[in-house]
CSV table of C-alpha atoms in Angstrom, one decimal:
chain,number,residue,atom,x,y,z
A,1,UNK,CA,-8.0,63.3,115.4
A,2,UNK,CA,-10.5,61.0,113.8
A,3,UNK,CA,-12.0,62.1,110.6
A,4,UNK,CA,-15.6,63.1,110.8
A,5,UNK,CA,-17.8,61.3,108.4
A,6,UNK,CA,-20.6,63.3,107.1
A,7,UNK,CA,-24.0,62.2,108.2
A,8,UNK,CA,-25.8,59.8,105.9
A,9,UNK,CA,-28.8,61.3,104.4
A,10,UNK,CA,-32.0,59.9,105.6
A,11,UNK,CA,-33.4,57.3,103.2
A,12,UNK,CA,-36.4,57.9,101.4
A,13,UNK,CA,-39.5,55.8,101.9
A,14,UNK,CA,-38.5,52.3,100.9
A,15,UNK,CA,-40.1,51.3,97.7
A,16,UNK,CA,-39.9,48.1,95.9
A,17,UNK,CA,-38.4,48.1,92.4
A,18,UNK,CA,-41.2,45.9,91.4
A,19,UNK,CA,-43.9,48.5,92.6
A,20,UNK,CA,-46.2,49.0,89.7
A,21,UNK,CA,-47.5,52.2,91.2
A,22,UNK,CA,-44.1,53.8,90.9
A,23,UNK,CA,-42.6,52.3,87.7
A,24,UNK,CA,-39.3,54.3,87.8
A,25,UNK,CA,-38.0,54.0,91.2
A,26,UNK,CA,-34.8,55.8,92.1
A,27,UNK,CA,-32.1,53.2,92.8
A,28,UNK,CA,-29.7,54.0,95.7
A,29,UNK,CA,-26.4,55.3,94.5
A,30,UNK,CA,-23.0,54.5,96.0
A,31,UNK,CA,-21.9,57.2,98.4
A,32,UNK,CA,-18.9,59.3,97.4
A,33,UNK,CA,-15.7,58.3,99.2
A,34,UNK,CA,-13.2,60.7,100.4
A,35,UNK,CA,-9.5,59.7,100.1
A,36,UNK,CA,-8.0,58.8,103.5
A,37,UNK,CA,-5.3,60.8,105.0
A,38,UNK,CA,-4.2,58.3,107.3
A,39,UNK,CA,-0.7,56.9,106.7
A,40,UNK,CA,-0.4,53.5,104.9
A,41,UNK,CA,1.6,50.6,106.0
A,42,UNK,CA,5.4,51.1,106.2
A,43,UNK,CA,7.4,50.1,103.2
A,44,UNK,CA,9.9,47.3,103.6
A,45,UNK,CA,13.4,47.8,102.4
A,46,UNK,CA,14.5,45.9,99.3
A,47,UNK,CA,16.5,42.9,100.1
A,48,UNK,CA,19.6,42.3,98.1
A,49,UNK,CA,20.5,38.7,97.5
A,50,UNK,CA,23.7,37.3,96.5
A,51,UNK,CA,24.1,36.0,92.9
A,52,UNK,CA,23.6,32.4,92.3
A,53,UNK,CA,26.4,30.2,91.0
A,54,UNK,CA,26.4,29.4,87.1
A,55,UNK,CA,26.3,25.7,86.3
A,56,UNK,CA,28.3,24.4,83.2
A,57,UNK,CA,26.3,23.7,80.0
A,58,UNK,CA,25.0,20.2,79.8
A,59,UNK,CA,25.9,18.0,76.7
A,60,UNK,CA,23.0,17.3,74.2
A,61,UNK,CA,21.3,13.9,74.5
A,62,UNK,CA,22.7,11.4,71.8
A,63,UNK,CA,20.1,10.4,69.2
A,64,UNK,CA,18.7,6.9,69.4
A,65,UNK,CA,20.6,4.4,67.3
A,66,UNK,CA,19.3,3.6,63.7
A,67,UNK,CA,19.9,0.4,62.1
A,68,UNK,CA,22.2,0.7,59.1
A,69,UNK,CA,20.5,-0.2,55.7
A,70,UNK,CA,22.7,-2.5,53.7
A,71,UNK,CA,21.6,-0.7,50.4
A,72,UNK,CA,21.8,2.8,51.7
A,73,UNK,CA,25.0,4.9,50.9
A,74,UNK,CA,27.3,5.1,53.7
A,75,UNK,CA,28.7,8.4,54.8
A,76,UNK,CA,27.6,11.9,54.0
A,77,UNK,CA,28.6,11.5,50.4
A,78,UNK,CA,25.9,13.4,48.4
A,79,UNK,CA,27.0,11.8,45.1
A,80,UNK,CA,26.6,8.4,46.6
A,81,UNK,CA,23.0,9.2,47.7
A,82,UNK,CA,22.2,10.5,44.2
A,83,UNK,CA,23.7,7.5,42.5
A,84,UNK,CA,21.6,5.3,44.9
A,85,UNK,CA,18.3,7.1,43.9
A,86,UNK,CA,19.1,6.9,40.2
A,87,UNK,CA,19.8,3.3,40.4
A,88,UNK,CA,16.5,2.7,42.2
A,89,UNK,CA,14.7,4.6,39.6
A,90,UNK,CA,16.4,2.6,36.8
A,91,UNK,CA,15.5,-0.7,38.6
A,92,UNK,CA,11.9,0.4,38.9
A,93,UNK,CA,11.8,1.5,35.2
A,94,UNK,CA,13.3,-1.8,34.3
A,95,UNK,CA,10.9,-3.8,36.3
A,96,UNK,CA,8.0,-1.9,34.6
A,97,UNK,CA,9.5,-2.6,31.2
A,98,UNK,CA,10.0,-6.3,31.8
A,99,UNK,CA,6.2,-6.5,32.9
A,100,UNK,CA,5.2,-4.7,29.8
A,101,UNK,CA,7.2,-6.9,27.5
A,102,UNK,CA,5.9,-10.0,29.1
A,103,UNK,CA,2.3,-8.8,28.6
A,104,UNK,CA,3.0,-7.9,25.1
A,105,UNK,CA,4.6,-11.3,24.4
A,106,UNK,CA,1.6,-13.0,25.9
A,107,UNK,CA,-0.9,-10.9,23.7
A,108,UNK,CA,1.2,-11.5,20.5
A,109,UNK,CA,1.4,-15.2,21.4
A,110,UNK,CA,-2.1,-15.5,21.8
A,111,UNK,CA,-2.9,-13.7,18.6
A,112,UNK,CA,-0.6,-16.0,16.7
A,113,UNK,CA,-2.0,-19.0,18.3
A,114,UNK,CA,-5.6,-17.9,17.4
A,115,UNK,CA,-4.5,-17.1,13.8
A,116,UNK,CA,-2.9,-20.6,13.4
A,117,UNK,CA,-5.8,-22.4,15.0
A,118,UNK,CA,-8.7,-20.4,13.2
A,119,UNK,CA,-7.0,-18.7,10.2
A,120,UNK,CA,-4.6,-21.3,9.1
A,121,UNK,CA,-6.8,-22.5,6.4
A,122,UNK,CA,-7.0,-19.0,4.9
A,123,UNK,CA,-3.4,-18.1,5.4
A,124,UNK,CA,-1.8,-21.5,4.5
A,125,UNK,CA,-4.0,-24.0,2.6
A,126,UNK,CA,-3.7,-27.3,4.4
A,127,UNK,CA,-5.9,-29.3,2.0
A,128,UNK,CA,-6.0,-29.8,-1.7
A,129,UNK,CA,-8.9,-28.4,-3.7
A,130,UNK,CA,-11.0,-31.6,-4.4
A,131,UNK,CA,-10.8,-30.9,-8.1
A,132,UNK,CA,-7.0,-31.4,-8.0
A,133,UNK,CA,-6.7,-34.5,-5.9
A,134,UNK,CA,-6.9,-37.1,-8.7
A,135,UNK,CA,-4.3,-35.2,-10.7
A,136,UNK,CA,-2.2,-34.8,-7.6
A,137,UNK,CA,-2.2,-38.6,-6.8
A,138,UNK,CA,-1.3,-39.4,-10.4
A,139,UNK,CA,1.6,-37.1,-10.5
A,140,UNK,CA,3.0,-38.3,-7.0
A,141,UNK,CA,2.6,-41.9,-8.2
A,142,UNK,CA,4.3,-41.2,-11.5
A,143,UNK,CA,7.4,-39.5,-9.9
A,144,UNK,CA,7.3,-41.7,-6.7
A,145,UNK,CA,7.5,-38.5,-4.7
A,146,UNK,CA,5.1,-36.1,-2.9
A,147,UNK,CA,4.3,-32.5,-3.0
A,148,UNK,CA,5.9,-30.8,-0.1
A,149,UNK,CA,2.9,-28.5,0.3
A,150,UNK,CA,-0.7,-28.3,-1.0
A,151,UNK,CA,-0.9,-25.7,-3.8
A,152,UNK,CA,-3.7,-23.1,-3.6
A,153,UNK,CA,-6.1,-22.9,-6.5
A,154,UNK,CA,-7.3,-19.2,-6.8
A,155,UNK,CA,-9.7,-17.6,-9.1
A,156,UNK,CA,-9.4,-14.2,-10.9
A,157,UNK,CA,-11.7,-12.0,-13.0
A,158,UNK,CA,-11.2,-12.6,-16.7
A,159,UNK,CA,-9.3,-9.4,-17.3
A,160,UNK,CA,-6.9,-9.8,-14.3
A,161,UNK,CA,-6.4,-13.5,-15.2
A,162,UNK,CA,-5.4,-12.9,-18.8
A,163,UNK,CA,-2.9,-10.0,-17.8
A,164,UNK,CA,-1.4,-12.3,-15.1
A,165,UNK,CA,-1.2,-15.3,-17.5
A,166,UNK,CA,0.6,-13.2,-20.2
A,167,UNK,CA,3.2,-11.9,-17.6
A,168,UNK,CA,3.8,-15.4,-16.2
A,169,UNK,CA,4.1,-17.0,-19.7
A,170,UNK,CA,5.6,-14.3,-21.9
A,171,UNK,CA,7.2,-11.9,-19.5
A,172,UNK,CA,6.2,-8.6,-18.0
A,173,UNK,CA,7.2,-6.7,-21.2
A,174,UNK,CA,5.3,-8.9,-23.7
A,175,UNK,CA,3.4,-5.9,-25.1
A,176,UNK,CA,6.4,-3.6,-25.6
A,177,UNK,CA,6.4,-4.4,-29.3
A,178,UNK,CA,2.7,-3.7,-29.7
A,179,UNK,CA,3.2,-0.3,-31.6
A,180,UNK,CA,5.6,-2.0,-34.1
A,181,UNK,CA,3.0,-4.7,-34.6
A,182,UNK,CA,0.3,-2.1,-35.4
A,183,UNK,CA,2.7,-0.4,-37.6
A,184,UNK,CA,3.2,-3.6,-39.7
A,185,UNK,CA,-0.6,-4.3,-39.7
A,186,UNK,CA,-0.2,-7.3,-37.4
A,187,UNK,CA,-2.3,-5.9,-34.5
A,188,UNK,CA,-5.0,-3.5,-33.7
A,189,UNK,CA,-6.5,-1.9,-30.6
A,190,UNK,CA,-4.9,-2.2,-27.2
A,191,UNK,CA,-3.1,-4.9,-25.3
A,192,UNK,CA,-5.9,-5.5,-22.9
A,193,UNK,CA,-8.7,-5.8,-25.7
A,194,UNK,CA,-11.6,-8.3,-25.1
A,195,UNK,CA,-10.4,-10.6,-28.0
A,196,UNK,CA,-7.0,-11.0,-26.4
A,197,UNK,CA,-8.5,-11.8,-23.0
A,198,UNK,CA,-10.8,-14.4,-24.6
A,199,UNK,CA,-7.9,-16.0,-26.6
A,200,UNK,CA,-5.6,-16.1,-23.4
A,201,UNK,CA,-8.5,-17.8,-21.4
A,202,UNK,CA,-9.0,-20.4,-24.2
A,203,UNK,CA,-5.3,-21.0,-24.4
A,204,UNK,CA,-4.6,-21.4,-20.7
A,205,UNK,CA,-7.7,-21.9,-18.5
A,206,UNK,CA,-5.3,-22.3,-15.6
A,207,UNK,CA,-1.6,-21.3,-15.0
A,208,UNK,CA,0.9,-21.7,-12.2
A,209,UNK,CA,2.8,-18.7,-10.8
A,210,UNK,CA,6.2,-19.8,-9.5
A,211,UNK,CA,6.6,-16.4,-7.6
A,212,UNK,CA,3.4,-16.9,-5.5
A,213,UNK,CA,3.2,-20.7,-5.6
A,214,UNK,CA,-0.4,-20.2,-6.6
A,215,UNK,CA,-2.4,-21.8,-9.5
A,216,UNK,CA,-4.6,-19.2,-11.1
A,217,UNK,CA,-7.7,-19.8,-13.1
A,218,UNK,CA,-10.4,-17.6,-14.4
A,219,UNK,CA,-13.5,-17.0,-12.3
A,220,UNK,CA,-16.3,-19.3,-13.2
A,221,UNK,CA,-14.1,-21.8,-15.1
A,222,UNK,CA,-15.6,-25.4,-15.3
A,223,UNK,CA,-13.5,-28.5,-15.3
A,224,UNK,CA,-13.6,-30.8,-18.4
A,225,UNK,CA,-16.2,-33.1,-16.7
A,226,UNK,CA,-18.5,-30.3,-16.0
A,227,UNK,CA,-18.2,-28.8,-19.4
A,228,UNK,CA,-19.0,-32.3,-20.9
A,229,UNK,CA,-22.0,-32.7,-18.6
A,230,UNK,CA,-23.6,-29.3,-20.0
A,231,UNK,CA,-23.7,-31.0,-23.4
A,232,UNK,CA,-23.0,-29.3,-26.8
A,233,UNK,CA,-25.8,-26.7,-26.5
A,234,UNK,CA,-23.5,-23.9,-26.0
A,235,UNK,CA,-20.6,-25.0,-28.2
A,236,UNK,CA,-21.3,-22.4,-30.7
A,237,UNK,CA,-21.9,-19.5,-28.3
A,238,UNK,CA,-19.2,-17.0,-28.8
A,239,UNK,CA,-15.7,-17.6,-30.4
A,240,UNK,CA,-12.1,-17.3,-29.5
A,241,UNK,CA,-9.0,-17.1,-31.7
A,242,UNK,CA,-8.1,-20.7,-30.9
A,243,UNK,CA,-10.2,-23.6,-29.8
A,244,UNK,CA,-10.4,-23.9,-26.1
A,245,UNK,CA,-8.0,-26.3,-24.3
A,246,UNK,CA,-9.5,-28.7,-21.8
A,247,UNK,CA,-9.3,-27.3,-18.3
A,248,UNK,CA,-7.9,-30.5,-16.9
A,249,UNK,CA,-5.0,-30.3,-19.3
A,250,UNK,CA,-4.2,-26.7,-18.2
A,251,UNK,CA,-4.5,-27.9,-14.5
A,252,UNK,CA,-2.3,-30.8,-15.1
A,253,UNK,CA,0.4,-28.7,-16.8
A,254,UNK,CA,0.2,-26.1,-13.8
A,255,UNK,CA,0.6,-29.0,-11.2
A,256,UNK,CA,3.6,-30.4,-13.0
A,257,UNK,CA,5.2,-27.0,-13.0
A,258,UNK,CA,4.4,-26.6,-9.3
A,259,UNK,CA,5.7,-30.1,-8.4
A,260,UNK,CA,9.0,-29.4,-10.2
A,261,UNK,CA,9.1,-26.0,-8.5
A,262,UNK,CA,8.7,-27.5,-5.1
A,263,UNK,CA,11.5,-30.0,-5.8
A,264,UNK,CA,13.8,-27.0,-6.6
A,265,UNK,CA,13.8,-27.7,-10.5
A,266,UNK,CA,13.5,-24.4,-12.5
A,267,UNK,CA,13.2,-24.1,-16.3
A,268,UNK,CA,16.3,-23.0,-18.0
A,269,UNK,CA,16.7,-19.3,-19.0
A,270,UNK,CA,17.2,-18.7,-22.6
A,271,UNK,CA,17.9,-15.6,-24.4
A,272,UNK,CA,17.9,-14.7,-28.2
A,273,UNK,CA,17.1,-11.9,-30.7
A,274,UNK,CA,13.5,-10.7,-30.6
A,275,UNK,CA,11.9,-10.2,-34.0
A,276,UNK,CA,8.1,-10.0,-34.9
A,277,UNK,CA,7.4,-13.7,-34.6
A,278,UNK,CA,6.1,-13.6,-31.0
A,279,UNK,CA,6.9,-11.3,-28.1
A,280,UNK,CA,10.1,-13.2,-27.4
A,281,UNK,CA,12.9,-14.7,-29.4
A,282,UNK,CA,12.3,-17.9,-31.5
A,283,UNK,CA,14.9,-19.7,-29.1
A,284,UNK,CA,12.8,-18.8,-26.0
A,285,UNK,CA,9.7,-20.0,-27.8
A,286,UNK,CA,11.3,-23.3,-28.7
A,287,UNK,CA,12.5,-23.7,-25.1
A,288,UNK,CA,9.0,-23.2,-23.7
A,289,UNK,CA,7.7,-25.7,-26.3
A,290,UNK,CA,10.2,-28.4,-25.2
A,291,UNK,CA,9.3,-27.7,-21.5
A,292,UNK,CA,5.7,-28.3,-22.2
A,293,UNK,CA,6.4,-31.4,-24.2
A,294,UNK,CA,8.6,-32.9,-21.4
A,295,UNK,CA,5.9,-32.1,-18.7
A,296,UNK,CA,2.6,-33.1,-20.4
A,297,UNK,CA,3.3,-33.6,-24.1
A,298,UNK,CA,2.6,-31.4,-27.1
A,299,UNK,CA,-0.8,-30.8,-28.7
A,300,UNK,CA,-2.1,-31.0,-32.2
A,301,UNK,CA,-2.6,-27.7,-34.3
A,302,UNK,CA,-5.7,-26.0,-32.8
A,303,UNK,CA,-8.7,-24.6,-34.8
A,304,UNK,CA,-8.3,-20.9,-35.4
A,305,UNK,CA,-11.2,-18.5,-35.8
A,306,UNK,CA,-10.5,-16.6,-39.1
A,307,UNK,CA,-12.5,-13.6,-37.7
A,308,UNK,CA,-10.6,-13.3,-34.3
A,309,UNK,CA,-8.9,-9.9,-33.9
A,310,UNK,CA,-5.8,-11.1,-32.0
A,311,UNK,CA,-2.2,-9.8,-32.6
A,312,UNK,CA,-0.7,-12.2,-35.0
A,313,UNK,CA,2.8,-12.5,-33.1
A,314,UNK,CA,0.9,-13.2,-29.8
A,315,UNK,CA,-1.2,-16.0,-31.4
A,316,UNK,CA,2.0,-17.4,-33.1
A,317,UNK,CA,3.7,-17.7,-29.8
A,318,UNK,CA,0.8,-19.3,-27.9
A,319,UNK,CA,0.2,-21.9,-30.7
A,320,UNK,CA,3.9,-22.7,-31.1
A,321,UNK,CA,4.5,-23.3,-27.4
A,322,UNK,CA,1.8,-26.0,-27.3
A,323,UNK,CA,2.5,-27.7,-30.6
A,324,UNK,CA,6.2,-27.4,-31.5
A,325,UNK,CA,7.9,-29.4,-28.7
A,326,UNK,CA,7.6,-32.9,-29.8
A,327,UNK,CA,8.3,-32.2,-33.5
A,328,UNK,CA,11.5,-30.2,-32.4
A,329,UNK,CA,12.7,-32.9,-30.2
A,330,UNK,CA,12.0,-35.7,-32.8
A,331,UNK,CA,13.7,-33.9,-35.5
A,332,UNK,CA,16.9,-33.0,-33.6
A,333,UNK,CA,16.9,-36.4,-31.6
A,334,UNK,CA,19.4,-34.9,-29.1
A,335,UNK,CA,21.7,-37.3,-27.1
A,336,UNK,CA,21.2,-37.5,-24.2
A,337,UNK,CA,17.5,-37.0,-24.3
A,338,UNK,CA,16.5,-33.7,-22.7
A,339,UNK,CA,15.1,-33.5,-19.2
A,340,UNK,CA,13.0,-30.6,-17.9
A,341,UNK,CA,15.2,-28.1,-16.1
A,342,UNK,CA,18.4,-29.0,-18.0
A,343,UNK,CA,20.1,-26.4,-20.3
A,344,UNK,CA,19.1,-27.5,-23.7
A,345,UNK,CA,21.7,-27.7,-26.4
A,346,UNK,CA,21.9,-25.1,-29.2
A,347,UNK,CA,20.9,-27.5,-31.9
A,348,UNK,CA,17.6,-27.9,-30.1
A,349,UNK,CA,17.0,-24.2,-29.5
A,350,UNK,CA,18.0,-23.2,-33.0
A,351,UNK,CA,16.0,-25.8,-34.8
A,352,UNK,CA,13.4,-23.3,-36.0
A,353,UNK,CA,15.9,-20.4,-36.6
A,354,UNK,CA,16.7,-19.7,-40.3
A,355,UNK,CA,19.8,-17.7,-40.8
A,356,UNK,CA,19.3,-14.9,-43.3
A,357,UNK,CA,21.7,-12.4,-44.7
A,358,UNK,CA,21.6,-8.9,-43.2
A,359,UNK,CA,20.9,-6.1,-45.7
A,360,UNK,CA,22.2,-2.6,-45.4
A,361,UNK,CA,20.0,-0.9,-42.9
A,362,UNK,CA,17.5,1.9,-44.3
A,363,UNK,CA,18.4,5.4,-43.1
A,364,UNK,CA,16.1,6.7,-40.2
A,365,UNK,CA,14.2,9.8,-40.6
A,366,UNK,CA,15.5,13.0,-38.9
A,367,UNK,CA,14.7,13.0,-35.0
A,368,UNK,CA,14.2,9.2,-35.0
A,369,UNK,CA,15.4,7.4,-31.8
A,370,UNK,CA,16.5,3.8,-32.6
A,371,UNK,CA,15.2,1.2,-30.2
A,372,UNK,CA,17.4,-1.6,-31.3
A,373,UNK,CA,20.0,-2.5,-33.8
A,374,UNK,CA,19.2,-3.6,-37.3
A,375,UNK,CA,18.5,-7.3,-37.5
A,376,UNK,CA,17.7,-9.9,-40.2
A,377,UNK,CA,14.2,-11.3,-39.6
A,378,UNK,CA,14.2,-14.0,-42.4
A,379,UNK,CA,11.6,-14.9,-44.9
A,380,UNK,CA,9.1,-16.4,-42.4
A,381,UNK,CA,8.7,-13.5,-40.4
A,382,UNK,CA,8.3,-11.2,-43.3
A,383,UNK,CA,5.9,-13.7,-44.9
A,384,UNK,CA,3.6,-13.2,-41.8
A,385,UNK,CA,3.5,-9.5,-42.6
A,386,UNK,CA,2.9,-9.9,-46.4
A,387,UNK,CA,0.4,-12.8,-46.3
A,388,UNK,CA,-1.7,-10.9,-43.9
A,389,UNK,CA,-2.7,-8.4,-46.7
A,390,UNK,CA,-1.5,-10.0,-49.9
A,391,UNK,CA,-2.6,-13.0,-51.8
A,392,UNK,CA,-0.6,-16.1,-51.2
A,393,UNK,CA,1.0,-16.3,-54.7
A,394,UNK,CA,2.3,-12.7,-54.2
A,395,UNK,CA,3.8,-13.7,-50.8
A,396,UNK,CA,5.5,-16.6,-52.3
A,397,UNK,CA,6.9,-14.4,-55.0
A,398,UNK,CA,8.2,-11.9,-52.4
A,399,UNK,CA,10.0,-14.8,-50.5
A,400,UNK,CA,11.8,-15.8,-53.6
A,401,UNK,CA,12.8,-12.1,-54.6
A,402,UNK,CA,14.2,-11.0,-51.2
A,403,UNK,CA,17.8,-12.2,-50.7
A,404,UNK,CA,18.7,-10.2,-47.6
A,405,UNK,CA,16.7,-8.1,-45.2
A,406,UNK,CA,17.0,-5.5,-42.3
A,407,UNK,CA,14.6,-4.7,-39.6
A,408,UNK,CA,15.0,-1.8,-37.1
A,409,UNK,CA,12.3,-0.4,-34.7
A,410,UNK,CA,12.5,3.2,-33.8
A,411,UNK,CA,10.5,6.1,-32.1
A,412,UNK,CA,9.5,9.2,-33.9
A,413,UNK,CA,7.7,12.0,-32.2
A,414,UNK,CA,6.7,9.4,-29.5
A,415,UNK,CA,5.3,7.0,-32.0
A,416,UNK,CA,6.7,3.5,-32.6
A,417,UNK,CA,7.9,3.0,-36.1
A,418,UNK,CA,9.7,0.4,-38.2
A,419,UNK,CA,12.4,1.0,-40.9
A,420,UNK,CA,13.2,-2.1,-43.1
A,421,UNK,CA,15.2,-2.9,-46.3
A,422,UNK,CA,15.0,-5.6,-48.8
A,423,UNK,CA,17.7,-6.6,-51.2
A,424,UNK,CA,17.1,-8.4,-54.6
A,425,UNK,CA,19.5,-9.9,-57.0
A,426,UNK,CA,18.8,-7.2,-59.5
A,427,UNK,CA,17.0,-3.8,-59.9
A,428,UNK,CA,14.2,-5.6,-61.7
A,429,UNK,CA,13.7,-7.7,-58.7
A,430,UNK,CA,13.7,-4.6,-56.5
A,431,UNK,CA,11.0,-3.1,-58.8
A,432,UNK,CA,8.7,-6.1,-58.3
A,433,UNK,CA,9.2,-5.7,-54.5
A,434,UNK,CA,8.3,-2.1,-54.6
A,435,UNK,CA,5.0,-3.1,-56.7
A,436,UNK,CA,3.9,-5.7,-54.1
A,437,UNK,CA,4.7,-3.4,-51.1
A,438,UNK,CA,2.7,-0.7,-52.6
A,439,UNK,CA,-0.4,-3.1,-52.8
A,440,UNK,CA,0.4,-4.0,-49.1
A,441,UNK,CA,0.6,-0.2,-48.2
A,442,UNK,CA,-2.9,0.4,-49.9
A,443,UNK,CA,-4.6,-1.3,-46.9
A,444,UNK,CA,-2.7,0.7,-44.4
A,445,UNK,CA,-4.4,3.4,-42.3
A,446,UNK,CA,-3.4,6.9,-43.3
A,447,UNK,CA,-1.7,7.7,-39.9
A,448,UNK,CA,0.8,4.9,-40.5
A,449,UNK,CA,2.3,7.0,-43.4
A,450,UNK,CA,4.2,4.3,-45.1
A,451,UNK,CA,7.1,5.1,-47.5
A,452,UNK,CA,8.6,2.8,-50.1
A,453,UNK,CA,11.4,3.7,-52.2
A,454,UNK,CA,14.4,2.3,-54.2
A,455,UNK,CA,17.7,3.1,-52.4
A,456,UNK,CA,19.8,5.9,-54.0
A,457,UNK,CA,23.0,4.0,-53.0
A,458,UNK,CA,21.8,0.6,-54.4
A,459,UNK,CA,19.2,0.2,-57.0
A,460,UNK,CA,18.6,-3.4,-56.1
A,461,UNK,CA,17.7,-2.4,-52.6
A,462,UNK,CA,14.2,-1.3,-51.4
A,463,UNK,CA,13.9,1.0,-48.4
A,464,UNK,CA,10.6,0.9,-46.4
A,465,UNK,CA,9.2,2.7,-43.2
A,466,UNK,CA,5.8,2.7,-41.5
A,467,UNK,CA,4.6,4.0,-38.1
A,468,UNK,CA,2.0,3.0,-35.5
A,469,UNK,CA,-1.4,4.4,-36.6
A,470,UNK,CA,-2.7,4.3,-33.1
A,471,UNK,CA,-5.0,2.1,-31.0
A,472,UNK,CA,-8.1,3.7,-32.6
A,473,UNK,CA,-7.2,2.8,-36.1
A,474,UNK,CA,-9.1,0.0,-37.4
A,475,UNK,CA,-7.0,-3.0,-39.0
A,476,UNK,CA,-8.0,-6.4,-39.8
A,477,UNK,CA,-5.8,-9.4,-39.1
A,478,UNK,CA,-5.9,-12.8,-40.7
A,479,UNK,CA,-5.2,-15.5,-37.9
A,480,UNK,CA,-5.3,-18.2,-40.5
A,481,UNK,CA,-1.9,-17.1,-41.8
A,482,UNK,CA,-0.4,-18.3,-38.5
A,483,UNK,CA,-1.4,-21.9,-38.9
A,484,UNK,CA,-0.1,-22.0,-42.5
A,485,UNK,CA,3.2,-20.4,-41.3
A,486,UNK,CA,3.6,-22.9,-38.4
A,487,UNK,CA,2.8,-25.9,-40.5
A,488,UNK,CA,5.4,-24.7,-43.0
A,489,UNK,CA,8.1,-24.3,-40.3
A,490,UNK,CA,7.3,-27.7,-38.8
A,491,UNK,CA,7.4,-29.4,-42.2
A,492,UNK,CA,10.8,-27.8,-42.8
A,493,UNK,CA,12.1,-29.8,-39.6
A,494,UNK,CA,11.9,-33.0,-41.7
């Protein structure tokens, strides 16, 4: 039977929801629905379908072909791939290195080119100093040859110049005998004292150094022409041990030495026994004197300041190098005539050497360290020592009394000392020697502590020791003894 629906309630009076007189109207609500009891549509039976056929699996699509690289490794070989990558890295590094080296070469080449263009005059002198040009032209005309390169003329401060000149001309160890010189009263002060600096500058205003190929001269030096233009107003200002040599003469000697050096001509090396006449042996001094004479000639005996405080052995060597060359060559008259750079014969080198008997050496004090073996110096060397403090007649008498001598330098407690012995023909002569040496020792500083005694082994032999009193000890030297000694030696040549 049909379901009876309940009657719908009568609707209330219709009101508008926008009615302002009734602000809260009741909205109609949905009616409650009751579930229907009527049967629903019949359910269809589930249909069974037959299973569909299974298709075979399809093959995967082939990848698109890739062009083979000629440089890539072939095959799945991992080692080949790694080798390829390493080779590629090396090639990239090599490429960067080549680029870097090319850039470096460009920069270095530019720097060298700039140095050669703008700094060549400073690095390598390309022009002669105007002061040297007249002398250079004369040397080239005289020898019918040219200098291979210009020679730099460089100035040095006075102290540096003196030290450089002494090392070039006398050797690096020229001052090694200074303590013994002071012990014998032949020097005072230090090897770089102002009187020595002044004497060296006056002796050699310019000098050539074969090691550097440079001519050095003291800063502020004037040429001979400039000095003459200044007049004689300053001729008496200051004094040096020797009269100043003309600057042009020193430059000419230096240029001649440089010219020979560039031609590959070197002075012959000479050795000999070193005594107290100079810082080198008498043979070496003679060789340097002959060298100078062959290059520019010898000079006359210079004027010597009697008040100058210059070591007498040093002053002796400087003067002998300048004055002895021509007298020695003339006296010996060797055949063939010597040429600069040749090995000089012994008769020339030994012209000034006087053989003297060697006396028995004096015993050294306990703790003494000998520097050299005993050697005979001869009467000329000892005359320099005696004449520096004793009257000329006494010196002459000593020369006649001493028939043999011995000289040996040694160290005692760090001080330089000298041991000597003098033999006479009799004990009476030995007594005279003791008396004269006692007078000599009276002028010696106390720190020298000289000893003089007759040998206990031989009453005709006198033993003598003395030590360096130090650089602070005041000792006077007599430079005029040098000129008298040199004149006597040159006169003996005949």
